[in-house]
mmCIF file of C-alpha atoms and ligand atoms in Angstrom:
data_model
loop_
_atom_site.group_PDB
_atom_site.id
_atom_site.type_symbol
_atom_site.label_atom_id
_atom_site.label_comp_id
_atom_site.label_asym_id
_atom_site.label_seq_id
_atom_site.Cartn_x
_atom_site.Cartn_y
_atom_site.Cartn_z
ATOM 1 C CA MET A 1 124.770 82.092 111.450
ATOM 2 C CA SER A 2 127.855 82.063 109.163
ATOM 3 C CA PHE A 3 128.048 83.698 105.693
ATOM 4 C CA PRO A 4 128.768 79.640 103.881
ATOM 5 C CA THR A 5 125.083 78.631 105.618
ATOM 6 C CA LEU A 6 123.615 81.434 103.352
ATOM 7 C CA GLY A 7 123.993 79.920 100.121
ATOM 8 C CA LEU A 8 126.817 81.885 98.490
ATOM 9 C CA SER A 9 128.846 81.000 95.926
ATOM 10 C CA PRO A 10 132.818 80.697 97.099
ATOM 11 C CA SER A 11 134.042 83.425 95.282
ATOM 12 C CA LEU A 12 131.406 85.953 97.003
ATOM 13 C CA LEU A 13 132.497 84.305 100.094
ATOM 14 C CA GLU A 14 136.264 85.473 99.378
ATOM 15 C CA ALA A 15 134.683 88.753 98.657
ATOM 16 C CA VAL A 16 132.951 89.145 101.564
ATOM 17 C CA ALA A 17 135.941 87.513 103.826
ATOM 18 C CA ALA A 18 137.981 89.956 101.898
ATOM 19 C CA ARG A 19 135.748 92.940 103.269
ATOM 20 C CA GLN A 20 136.066 91.541 106.823
ATOM 21 C CA PHE A 21 132.670 90.639 107.481
ATOM 22 C CA GLU A 22 133.285 88.220 109.822
ATOM 23 C CA ALA A 23 129.460 87.238 109.968
ATOM 24 C CA PRO A 24 126.338 88.169 108.516
ATOM 25 C CA PHE A 25 124.268 90.807 110.163
ATOM 26 C CA PRO A 26 120.591 90.174 110.592
ATOM 27 C CA ILE A 27 119.236 91.637 107.379
ATOM 28 C CA GLN A 28 121.785 89.809 105.449
ATOM 29 C CA ALA A 29 121.133 86.281 107.138
ATOM 30 C CA GLN A 30 117.430 86.908 106.539
ATOM 31 C CA ALA A 31 117.021 88.593 102.895
ATOM 32 C CA ILE A 32 120.070 86.688 101.272
ATOM 33 C CA PRO A 33 118.724 83.327 101.511
ATOM 34 C CA ALA A 34 115.020 84.641 100.169
ATOM 35 C CA ILE A 35 116.433 86.649 97.419
ATOM 36 C CA LEU A 36 118.578 83.716 95.838
ATOM 37 C CA ALA A 37 115.401 81.714 96.419
ATOM 38 C CA GLY A 38 113.347 84.820 94.042
ATOM 39 C CA ARG A 39 111.253 85.965 96.844
ATOM 40 C CA ASP A 40 109.963 89.600 96.999
ATOM 41 C CA ILE A 41 111.236 91.258 100.397
ATOM 42 C CA LEU A 42 109.962 94.005 102.528
ATOM 43 C CA ALA A 43 112.755 94.972 104.522
ATOM 44 C CA LEU A 44 112.477 98.135 107.545
ATOM 45 C CA ALA A 45 116.140 98.881 107.811
ATOM 46 C CA ARG A 46 117.757 101.792 108.274
ATOM 47 C CA THR A 47 120.924 102.469 106.195
ATOM 48 C CA GLY A 48 123.914 101.287 108.668
ATOM 49 C CA SER A 49 122.138 97.779 108.904
ATOM 50 C CA GLY A 50 124.247 96.066 106.249
ATOM 51 C CA LYS A 51 121.269 96.258 103.686
ATOM 52 C CA THR A 52 123.300 97.011 100.624
ATOM 53 C CA ALA A 53 125.202 93.814 100.917
ATOM 54 C CA SER A 54 122.011 92.049 101.385
ATOM 55 C CA PHE A 55 120.522 92.521 98.219
ATOM 56 C CA ILE A 56 123.839 93.013 96.166
ATOM 57 C CA LEU A 57 125.281 89.961 97.267
ATOM 58 C CA PRO A 58 122.714 87.821 96.162
ATOM 59 C CA LEU A 59 122.044 89.314 93.205
ATOM 60 C CA LEU A 60 125.518 89.150 91.954
ATOM 61 C CA GLN A 61 125.085 85.672 92.512
ATOM 62 C CA ARG A 62 122.187 85.421 90.564
ATOM 63 C CA LEU A 63 123.673 87.456 87.372
ATOM 64 C CA GLN A 64 126.717 85.309 87.719
ATOM 65 C CA GLU A 65 124.790 81.713 87.286
ATOM 66 C CA GLN A 66 122.827 83.050 84.141
ATOM 67 C CA PRO A 67 124.222 81.529 80.816
ATOM 68 C CA ALA A 68 126.502 83.771 78.928
ATOM 69 C CA SER A 69 124.049 84.189 76.418
ATOM 70 C CA GLU A 70 121.952 86.126 78.744
ATOM 71 C CA ARG A 71 124.314 88.417 80.005
ATOM 72 C CA ARG A 72 125.036 91.895 79.007
ATOM 73 C CA VAL A 73 121.529 93.030 78.981
ATOM 74 C CA LEU A 74 119.988 94.834 82.116
ATOM 75 C CA LYS A 75 118.890 92.186 84.483
ATOM 76 C CA VAL A 76 119.020 94.002 87.531
ATOM 77 C CA LEU A 77 118.138 97.886 88.201
ATOM 78 C CA VAL A 78 118.251 99.150 91.432
ATOM 79 C CA LEU A 79 116.579 103.064 91.980
ATOM 80 C CA VAL A 80 117.779 104.970 94.731
ATOM 81 C CA PRO A 81 116.685 108.906 95.571
ATOM 82 C CA THR A 82 120.537 110.270 95.581
ATOM 83 C CA ARG A 83 123.514 110.525 93.551
ATOM 84 C CA GLU A 84 125.849 110.271 96.802
ATOM 85 C CA LEU A 85 123.520 106.834 97.562
ATOM 86 C CA ALA A 86 123.757 105.380 93.333
ATOM 87 C CA MET A 87 127.643 105.868 93.863
ATOM 88 C CA GLN A 88 128.378 104.076 96.548
ATOM 89 C CA ILE A 89 126.118 100.973 95.869
ATOM 90 C CA ALA A 90 128.153 101.077 92.753
ATOM 91 C CA ASP A 91 131.275 100.884 94.808
ATOM 92 C CA PHE A 92 130.347 98.318 96.830
ATOM 93 C CA ALA A 93 128.609 95.851 93.916
ATOM 94 C CA GLN A 94 131.981 96.533 91.676
ATOM 95 C CA THR A 95 134.316 95.727 94.695
ATOM 96 C CA ILE A 96 132.266 92.609 95.330
ATOM 97 C CA GLY A 97 132.001 91.833 91.253
ATOM 98 C CA ASN A 98 135.467 92.086 91.135
ATOM 99 C CA TYR A 99 135.523 88.679 92.834
ATOM 100 C CA LEU A 100 133.522 86.919 90.101
ATOM 101 C CA PRO A 101 134.611 84.591 87.498
ATOM 102 C CA THR A 102 132.714 86.190 85.144
ATOM 103 C CA ARG A 103 132.968 89.967 84.399
ATOM 104 C CA LEU A 104 129.563 91.867 84.801
ATOM 105 C CA LYS A 105 128.887 95.309 83.924
ATOM 106 C CA ILE A 106 127.772 97.662 86.744
ATOM 107 C CA ARG A 107 127.453 101.105 86.824
ATOM 108 C CA ALA A 108 125.578 104.037 88.135
ATOM 109 C CA VAL A 109 123.796 106.568 86.687
ATOM 110 C CA TYR A 110 122.350 109.990 87.883
ATOM 111 C CA GLY A 111 121.099 113.524 86.770
ATOM 112 C CA GLY A 112 123.247 116.442 87.665
ATOM 113 C CA VAL A 113 126.364 115.617 85.021
ATOM 114 C CA ALA A 114 126.580 114.892 81.819
ATOM 115 C CA ILE A 115 124.060 112.364 79.928
ATOM 116 C CA ASN A 116 126.445 111.459 76.972
ATOM 117 C CA PRO A 117 128.949 109.472 78.668
ATOM 118 C CA GLN A 118 126.216 107.711 80.896
ATOM 119 C CA MET A 119 124.291 106.561 77.708
ATOM 120 C CA THR A 120 127.758 104.841 76.328
ATOM 121 C CA ALA A 121 127.867 103.384 80.154
ATOM 122 C CA VAL A 122 124.489 101.475 80.525
ATOM 123 C CA ASN A 123 125.487 99.802 76.927
ATOM 124 C CA GLY A 124 125.452 96.226 77.846
ATOM 125 C CA VAL A 125 124.852 97.047 81.660
ATOM 126 C CA ASP A 126 124.042 93.968 83.825
ATOM 127 C CA LEU A 127 123.079 95.734 86.971
ATOM 128 C CA LEU A 128 122.280 99.439 86.959
ATOM 129 C CA ILE A 129 121.900 101.895 89.971
ATOM 130 C CA ALA A 130 119.743 104.991 89.124
ATOM 131 C CA THR A 131 118.208 107.840 90.106
ATOM 132 C CA PRO A 132 114.460 107.976 88.935
ATOM 133 C CA GLY A 133 114.975 110.870 86.376
ATOM 134 C CA ARG A 134 117.967 109.831 84.883
ATOM 135 C CA LEU A 135 116.815 106.463 84.453
ATOM 136 C CA LEU A 136 113.859 107.809 82.527
ATOM 137 C CA ASP A 137 116.396 110.239 80.280
ATOM 138 C CA LEU A 138 118.353 107.308 79.404
ATOM 139 C CA VAL A 139 115.050 105.249 78.220
ATOM 140 C CA GLY A 140 113.731 108.094 76.339
ATOM 141 C CA LYS A 141 116.994 108.788 74.382
ATOM 142 C CA ASN A 142 116.746 104.776 73.603
ATOM 143 C CA ALA A 143 120.155 104.035 75.446
ATOM 144 C CA LEU A 144 118.532 101.641 77.339
ATOM 145 C CA GLN A 145 115.705 98.895 77.571
ATOM 146 C CA LEU A 146 113.781 97.788 80.937
ATOM 147 C CA THR A 147 112.115 94.633 79.489
ATOM 148 C CA ALA A 148 114.249 92.151 80.703
ATOM 149 C CA VAL A 149 114.608 93.134 83.922
ATOM 150 C CA GLU A 150 114.453 90.391 86.243
ATOM 151 C CA THR A 151 114.879 92.470 89.929
ATOM 152 C CA LEU A 152 114.016 95.597 90.922
ATOM 153 C CA VAL A 153 115.467 96.783 94.097
ATOM 154 C CA LEU A 154 113.754 100.299 95.435
ATOM 155 C CA ASP A 155 116.181 101.291 97.894
ATOM 156 C CA GLU A 156 115.299 103.642 100.622
ATOM 157 C CA ALA A 157 111.894 103.729 99.125
ATOM 158 C CA ASP A 158 110.185 106.007 101.389
ATOM 159 C CA ARG A 159 112.796 108.522 100.527
ATOM 160 C CA LEU A 160 112.277 108.205 97.213
ATOM 161 C CA LEU A 161 108.519 109.448 97.767
ATOM 162 C CA ASP A 162 109.302 111.564 100.266
ATOM 163 C CA LEU A 163 111.346 113.232 97.717
ATOM 164 C CA GLY A 164 108.592 113.280 95.467
ATOM 165 C CA PHE A 165 109.941 110.892 92.864
ATOM 166 C CA SER A 166 106.401 108.996 92.806
ATOM 167 C CA GLU A 167 105.532 110.264 89.462
ATOM 168 C CA GLU A 168 109.060 108.989 87.592
ATOM 169 C CA LEU A 169 108.436 105.813 89.517
ATOM 170 C CA ASN A 170 105.083 104.848 87.938
ATOM 171 C CA LYS A 171 106.335 105.947 84.788
ATOM 172 C CA ILE A 172 109.326 103.223 85.245
ATOM 173 C CA LEU A 173 107.076 100.725 86.900
ATOM 174 C CA PHE A 174 104.711 100.737 83.730
ATOM 175 C CA LEU A 175 108.014 100.112 81.208
ATOM 176 C CA LEU A 176 108.917 96.871 83.429
ATOM 177 C CA PRO A 177 107.756 93.146 83.068
ATOM 178 C CA PRO A 178 107.040 90.998 85.939
ATOM 179 C CA ARG A 179 109.764 90.668 88.102
ATOM 180 C CA GLN A 180 111.241 90.125 91.332
ATOM 181 C CA THR A 181 110.691 93.324 94.088
ATOM 182 C CA LEU A 182 112.773 94.178 96.673
ATOM 183 C CA LEU A 183 111.897 97.034 98.884
ATOM 184 C CA PHE A 184 113.649 98.601 101.526
ATOM 185 C CA ALA A 185 112.933 101.497 103.761
ATOM 186 C CA ALA A 186 113.788 103.166 107.030
ATOM 187 C CA THR A 187 110.242 103.996 108.213
ATOM 188 C CA ALA A 188 106.965 102.592 107.185
ATOM 189 C CA GLY A 189 104.904 105.547 106.205
ATOM 190 C CA GLU A 190 101.610 105.288 104.379
ATOM 191 C CA SER A 191 102.715 105.996 101.016
ATOM 192 C CA LEU A 192 104.928 103.167 101.537
ATOM 193 C CA GLN A 193 102.206 100.889 102.016
ATOM 194 C CA SER A 194 100.792 101.687 98.751
ATOM 195 C CA LEU A 195 103.708 100.429 97.017
ATOM 196 C CA VAL A 196 103.829 97.664 99.045
ATOM 197 C CA THR A 197 100.254 96.511 97.993
ATOM 198 C CA LEU A 198 100.966 97.515 94.471
ATOM 199 C CA LEU A 199 104.448 96.351 94.091
ATOM 200 C CA LEU A 200 104.889 93.121 96.112
ATOM 201 C CA ARG A 201 103.981 89.604 95.763
ATOM 202 C CA ASP A 202 103.878 87.277 99.268
ATOM 203 C CA PRO A 203 106.809 89.233 100.370
ATOM 204 C CA LEU A 204 109.141 88.094 103.208
ATOM 205 C CA ARG A 205 108.894 91.215 105.679
ATOM 206 C CA ILE A 206 112.027 91.815 107.596
ATOM 207 C CA ASP A 207 111.467 94.374 110.050
ATOM 208 C CA LEU A 208 114.505 95.714 111.959
ATOM 209 C CA GLY A 209 112.841 98.658 113.554
ATOM 210 C CA ALA A 210 114.921 102.056 114.054
ATOM 211 C CA THR A 211 116.767 100.650 117.100
ATOM 212 C CA SER A 212 118.373 97.492 115.748
ATOM 213 C CA SER A 213 121.063 96.379 117.700
ATOM 214 C CA GLU A 214 123.321 95.785 114.813
ATOM 215 C CA THR A 215 123.702 99.006 114.317
ATOM 216 C CA GLY A 216 125.586 99.693 117.371
ATOM 217 C CA GLN A 217 125.137 102.370 119.719
ATOM 218 C CA ILE A 218 124.089 106.035 119.338
ATOM 219 C CA THR A 219 124.495 108.165 122.476
ATOM 220 C CA GLN A 220 122.308 111.081 121.993
ATOM 221 C CA LYS A 221 123.113 114.521 123.478
ATOM 222 C CA ILE A 222 120.914 117.766 123.694
ATOM 223 C CA TYR A 223 122.404 121.139 124.160
ATOM 224 C CA SER A 224 120.345 124.002 125.134
ATOM 225 C CA VAL A 225 122.006 127.048 123.661
ATOM 226 C CA SER A 226 120.822 130.193 121.838
ATOM 227 C CA ALA A 227 120.825 130.232 117.898
ATOM 228 C CA GLU A 228 123.870 133.335 118.148
ATOM 229 C CA ARG A 229 125.860 130.858 120.271
ATOM 230 C CA LYS A 230 125.606 127.627 118.085
ATOM 231 C CA GLY A 231 128.508 128.727 115.821
ATOM 232 C CA PRO A 232 131.024 129.163 118.809
ATOM 233 C CA LEU A 233 129.546 126.231 120.598
ATOM 234 C CA LEU A 234 129.972 123.825 117.939
ATOM 235 C CA ARG A 235 133.745 124.999 117.478
ATOM 236 C CA TYR A 236 134.200 124.755 120.905
ATOM 237 C CA LEU A 237 132.722 121.251 121.302
ATOM 238 C CA ILE A 238 134.888 119.792 118.238
ATOM 239 C CA LYS A 239 138.190 121.611 119.247
ATOM 240 C CA LYS A 240 137.904 120.639 122.955
ATOM 241 C CA GLY A 241 136.521 117.514 122.585
ATOM 242 C CA GLY A 242 139.355 116.716 119.786
ATOM 243 C CA TRP A 243 136.320 115.443 117.385
ATOM 244 C CA GLN A 244 138.129 114.599 114.073
ATOM 245 C CA GLN A 245 135.464 113.290 111.764
ATOM 246 C CA VAL A 246 131.921 115.362 111.999
ATOM 247 C CA LEU A 247 129.182 115.518 110.062
ATOM 248 C CA VAL A 248 126.968 118.492 110.837
ATOM 249 C CA PHE A 249 123.277 118.981 109.628
ATOM 250 C CA THR A 250 121.812 122.028 108.786
ATOM 251 C CA SER A 251 118.360 122.936 107.111
ATOM 252 C CA THR A 252 119.332 125.122 104.306
ATOM 253 C CA LYS A 253 121.921 125.308 101.664
ATOM 254 C CA ARG A 254 123.003 128.914 102.909
ATOM 255 C CA ARG A 255 123.694 127.776 106.488
ATOM 256 C CA ALA A 256 125.477 125.130 105.337
ATOM 257 C CA ASP A 257 127.971 127.471 103.507
ATOM 258 C CA ASN A 258 127.967 130.071 106.448
ATOM 259 C CA VAL A 259 128.725 127.117 108.916
ATOM 260 C CA ALA A 260 131.663 125.544 106.860
ATOM 261 C CA LYS A 261 133.043 129.022 105.946
ATOM 262 C CA LYS A 262 132.962 130.025 109.780
ATOM 263 C CA LEU A 263 134.586 126.587 110.602
ATOM 264 C CA VAL A 264 137.498 127.468 107.930
ATOM 265 C CA ASP A 265 137.703 130.763 109.448
ATOM 266 C CA HIS A 266 138.374 129.411 112.573
ATOM 267 C CA GLY A 267 141.275 127.245 111.138
ATOM 268 C CA LEU A 268 138.855 123.946 110.937
ATOM 269 C CA SER A 269 138.959 122.045 107.576
ATOM 270 C CA ALA A 270 135.387 122.081 106.696
ATOM 271 C CA GLU A 271 133.321 121.737 103.316
ATOM 272 C CA ALA A 272 129.767 121.894 102.646
ATOM 273 C CA LEU A 273 127.573 119.220 100.919
ATOM 274 C CA HIS A 274 124.419 120.569 99.237
ATOM 275 C CA GLY A 275 122.847 120.272 95.956
ATOM 276 C CA ASP A 276 124.058 123.386 94.678
ATOM 277 C CA ARG A 277 127.556 122.626 94.124
ATOM 278 C CA THR A 278 129.356 120.920 91.655
ATOM 279 C CA GLN A 279 129.085 117.239 91.473
ATOM 280 C CA GLY A 280 132.719 116.995 91.203
ATOM 281 C CA ALA A 281 133.026 119.113 94.424
ATOM 282 C CA ARG A 282 130.253 116.917 96.139
ATOM 283 C CA ILE A 283 132.735 113.872 95.343
ATOM 284 C CA LYS A 284 135.689 115.122 96.388
ATOM 285 C CA ALA A 285 134.088 116.835 99.408
ATOM 286 C CA LEU A 286 132.810 113.445 100.443
ATOM 287 C CA ALA A 287 136.185 111.709 99.550
ATOM 288 C CA ASP A 288 137.629 114.305 101.609
ATOM 289 C CA PHE A 289 135.873 113.510 104.401
ATOM 290 C CA LYS A 290 135.879 109.797 104.170
ATOM 291 C CA GLN A 291 139.443 109.609 103.708
ATOM 292 C CA GLY A 292 139.988 111.894 106.909
ATOM 293 C CA LYS A 293 141.581 115.104 105.154
ATOM 294 C CA LEU A 294 138.652 116.707 105.937
ATOM 295 C CA ARG A 295 137.732 117.366 109.756
ATOM 296 C CA VAL A 296 134.391 118.511 109.184
ATOM 297 C CA LEU A 297 131.211 117.788 106.397
ATOM 298 C CA VAL A 298 128.117 120.566 106.792
ATOM 299 C CA ALA A 299 125.439 119.037 104.979
ATOM 300 C CA THR A 300 121.892 119.207 104.043
ATOM 301 C CA ASP A 301 119.466 116.386 104.875
ATOM 302 C CA LEU A 302 119.177 115.827 100.655
ATOM 303 C CA ALA A 303 122.520 115.714 100.179
ATOM 304 C CA SER A 304 123.870 113.428 103.065
ATOM 305 C CA ARG A 305 120.927 110.775 102.400
ATOM 306 C CA GLY A 306 122.662 107.481 102.607
ATOM 307 C CA ILE A 307 126.064 108.452 102.985
ATOM 308 C CA ASP A 308 128.004 105.564 104.675
ATOM 309 C CA ILE A 309 130.879 106.648 105.912
ATOM 310 C CA GLU A 310 132.437 103.703 108.332
ATOM 311 C CA GLY A 311 132.471 104.376 112.036
ATOM 312 C CA LEU A 312 131.517 108.096 111.584
ATOM 313 C CA PRO A 313 131.765 109.286 115.401
ATOM 314 C CA TYR A 314 129.861 112.361 115.106
ATOM 315 C CA VAL A 315 126.798 113.639 113.990
ATOM 316 C CA VAL A 316 125.623 117.400 115.006
ATOM 317 C CA ASN A 317 122.179 118.667 114.125
ATOM 318 C CA TYR A 318 123.422 122.371 113.694
ATOM 319 C CA GLU A 319 119.301 122.854 112.705
ATOM 320 C CA LEU A 320 116.696 120.414 113.372
ATOM 321 C CA PRO A 321 114.986 118.618 110.544
ATOM 322 C CA ARG A 322 111.311 119.097 109.639
ATOM 323 C CA ALA A 323 110.274 115.347 110.162
ATOM 324 C CA ALA A 324 110.961 112.909 112.692
ATOM 325 C CA SER A 325 111.867 110.217 110.164
ATOM 326 C CA ASP A 326 114.705 112.495 109.152
ATOM 327 C CA TYR A 327 116.045 112.864 112.962
ATOM 328 C CA THR A 328 116.401 109.018 112.979
ATOM 329 C CA HIS A 329 118.218 108.927 109.296
ATOM 330 C CA ARG A 330 120.497 111.826 110.513
ATOM 331 C CA ILE A 331 121.722 110.330 113.700
ATOM 332 C CA GLY A 332 121.626 106.510 111.923
ATOM 333 C CA ARG A 333 125.016 108.257 110.027
ATOM 334 C CA THR A 334 127.078 107.461 113.298
ATOM 335 C CA GLY A 335 127.247 104.433 115.593
ATOM 336 C CA ARG A 336 127.138 102.140 112.369
ATOM 337 C CA ALA A 337 128.033 98.532 111.929
ATOM 338 C CA GLN A 338 128.665 98.091 115.682
ATOM 339 C CA LEU A 339 130.227 101.321 116.637
ATOM 340 C CA ILE A 340 129.719 103.654 119.150
ATOM 341 C CA GLY A 341 128.751 107.044 117.978
ATOM 342 C CA GLN A 342 127.538 110.354 119.116
ATOM 343 C CA ALA A 343 124.635 112.359 118.135
ATOM 344 C CA ILE A 344 124.150 115.712 119.003
ATOM 345 C CA THR A 345 121.952 118.446 118.595
ATOM 346 C CA LEU A 346 122.121 121.872 119.221
ATOM 347 C CA LEU A 347 119.045 123.195 120.259
ATOM 348 C CA ALA A 348 117.600 126.783 120.493
ATOM 349 C CA PRO A 349 114.811 127.654 122.639
ATOM 350 C CA GLU A 350 112.643 128.278 119.415
ATOM 351 C CA GLU A 351 113.076 124.923 118.266
ATOM 352 C CA CYS A 352 111.988 122.931 122.107
ATOM 353 C CA GLU A 353 108.535 122.630 120.773
ATOM 354 C CA HIS A 354 109.188 121.410 117.334
ATOM 355 C CA PHE A 355 111.979 119.065 119.391
ATOM 356 C CA GLN A 356 109.490 117.994 121.867
ATOM 357 C CA MET A 357 107.235 116.765 118.870
ATOM 358 C CA ILE A 358 109.958 114.542 117.247
ATOM 359 C CA GLU A 359 110.802 112.726 120.456
ATOM 360 C CA LYS A 360 107.206 112.044 121.023
ATOM 361 C CA LYS A 361 107.102 110.369 117.569
ATOM 362 C CA LEU A 362 109.979 108.509 118.151
ATOM 363 C CA GLY A 363 108.871 107.351 121.685
ATOM 364 C CA GLN A 364 111.664 108.891 123.728
ATOM 365 C CA ARG A 365 113.076 111.840 125.795
ATOM 366 C CA CYS A 366 116.447 113.094 126.225
ATOM 367 C CA GLU A 367 118.049 115.214 128.634
ATOM 368 C CA ARG A 368 119.138 118.666 127.689
ATOM 369 C CA ILE A 369 122.637 119.967 128.636
ATOM 370 C CA ALA A 370 122.424 123.793 129.420
ATOM 371 C CA THR A 371 125.541 125.851 127.890
ATOM 372 C CA ASP A 372 124.522 129.410 129.228
ATOM 373 C CA ASP A 373 127.392 128.848 131.703
ATOM 374 C CA LEU A 374 129.854 127.935 129.280
ATOM 375 C CA GLU A 375 132.581 130.632 128.282
ATOM 376 C CA LEU A 376 132.951 131.056 124.479
ATOM 377 C CA THR A 377 134.656 133.707 123.290
ATOM 378 C CA GLY A 378 137.367 133.120 121.087
ATOM 379 C CA TYR A 379 135.506 130.058 119.669
HETATM 380 P P1 AMP B 401 124.606 99.765 104.928
HETATM 381 O O1 AMP B 401 123.631 99.510 105.807
HETATM 382 O O2 AMP B 401 124.447 98.629 103.594
HETATM 383 O O3 AMP B 401 124.891 101.055 104.575
HETATM 384 O O4 AMP B 401 126.085 98.914 105.621
HETATM 385 C C1 AMP B 401 126.848 99.500 106.442
HETATM 386 C C2 AMP B 401 128.077 99.376 107.432
HETATM 387 O O5 AMP B 401 128.237 97.836 107.376
HETATM 388 C C3 AMP B 401 128.960 99.805 105.458
HETATM 389 O O6 AMP B 401 130.078 100.006 106.128
HETATM 390 C C4 AMP B 401 129.113 97.755 105.277
HETATM 391 O O7 AMP B 401 130.389 97.742 105.016
HETATM 392 C C5 AMP B 401 129.263 97.457 106.904
HETATM 393 N N1 AMP B 401 128.992 95.903 106.662
HETATM 394 C C6 AMP B 401 127.417 95.286 105.943
HETATM 395 N N2 AMP B 401 127.830 94.077 106.546
HETATM 396 C C7 AMP B 401 128.474 93.775 107.085
HETATM 397 C C8 AMP B 401 129.072 92.583 107.506
HETATM 398 N N3 AMP B 401 128.115 91.361 107.657
HETATM 399 N N4 AMP B 401 129.951 92.654 108.896
HETATM 400 C C9 AMP B 401 130.502 93.564 108.997
HETATM 401 N N5 AMP B 401 130.177 95.111 108.677
HETATM 402 C C10 AMP B 401 129.611 95.190 107.443
#
């Protein structure tokens, strides 16, 4: 399978080649022709599978094919659970959009920042990536109409539901005309099923599961360690292993701050990424981390959702997530796009039972590595 056989226009093929995408990932091979043909889609695929390109490429092509008189009204709406994901998708779409012969207006809107600039930004937008709450605010202020939307994409739909966006989602759906709907999710829970029944007409089902081979290889390591020794062990692993880019997950914002501070105190460049930090600080931390200026990013689940960092080699669970699906999402940050990654879990005795439950849900069992004998003084 190659990109030229999928029905993409020459300018999109050029854009794809410039990104050094040599061949389509499985999700792209299946989704692109179907989306071009106007079909609904249900795709079970993790971040890292190449799902962004699987909908952005065909949707940009469709937008580009529209007569000029139909442009500058919102035709494609992408709903996402977090600001980071919104920015990331917009970034990708804009980069690809630059290769098109006709200029399309592509914007991302999300909460946590002033609404006024966004009210201007959405004027005449062709493709909008939005978090649900902010989208409704903009509609409420008459900055935007949804009546011409031809395609709705729900990205990380399972997460949208998990994060309690179902009320906003219903309000938005009520405002939309009949349309093509594309639903992407990492896991298929019960609530997702009701969305599928409600929204999709004869969808093409693409199921790449949680262990799809195109996402590369992830080695999981589980270190048994007491809660007090987690900090020293983390610093030991980073320093001894010479890890240069590490994403660490904690369960609370406060812990994220503490872990980051301690890393800094021990001479490692680190920042916390969570919902209490300003949007500016979050963007900067993420950018620095992506560019390799920051060695460690300590994040809560919400803040890190959907973060796409090319070739991220190390993910550490400083604490366990509540749900097995979050565990899958977290470790899915690494080993992406055919690279090998390591997911490390620091497991305290009091977390063992919970971890066993996660393992049971995921149908796996990992060896525990004992750390009692490890000399951590000075770390
Ligand atoms: P996504 O699942 O959309 O977050 O994409 C994961 C990563 O895979 C991103 O860094 C993409 O740039 C990269 N990617 C997507 N499609 C391809 C492809 N066909 N070939 C190589 N890399 C790709």
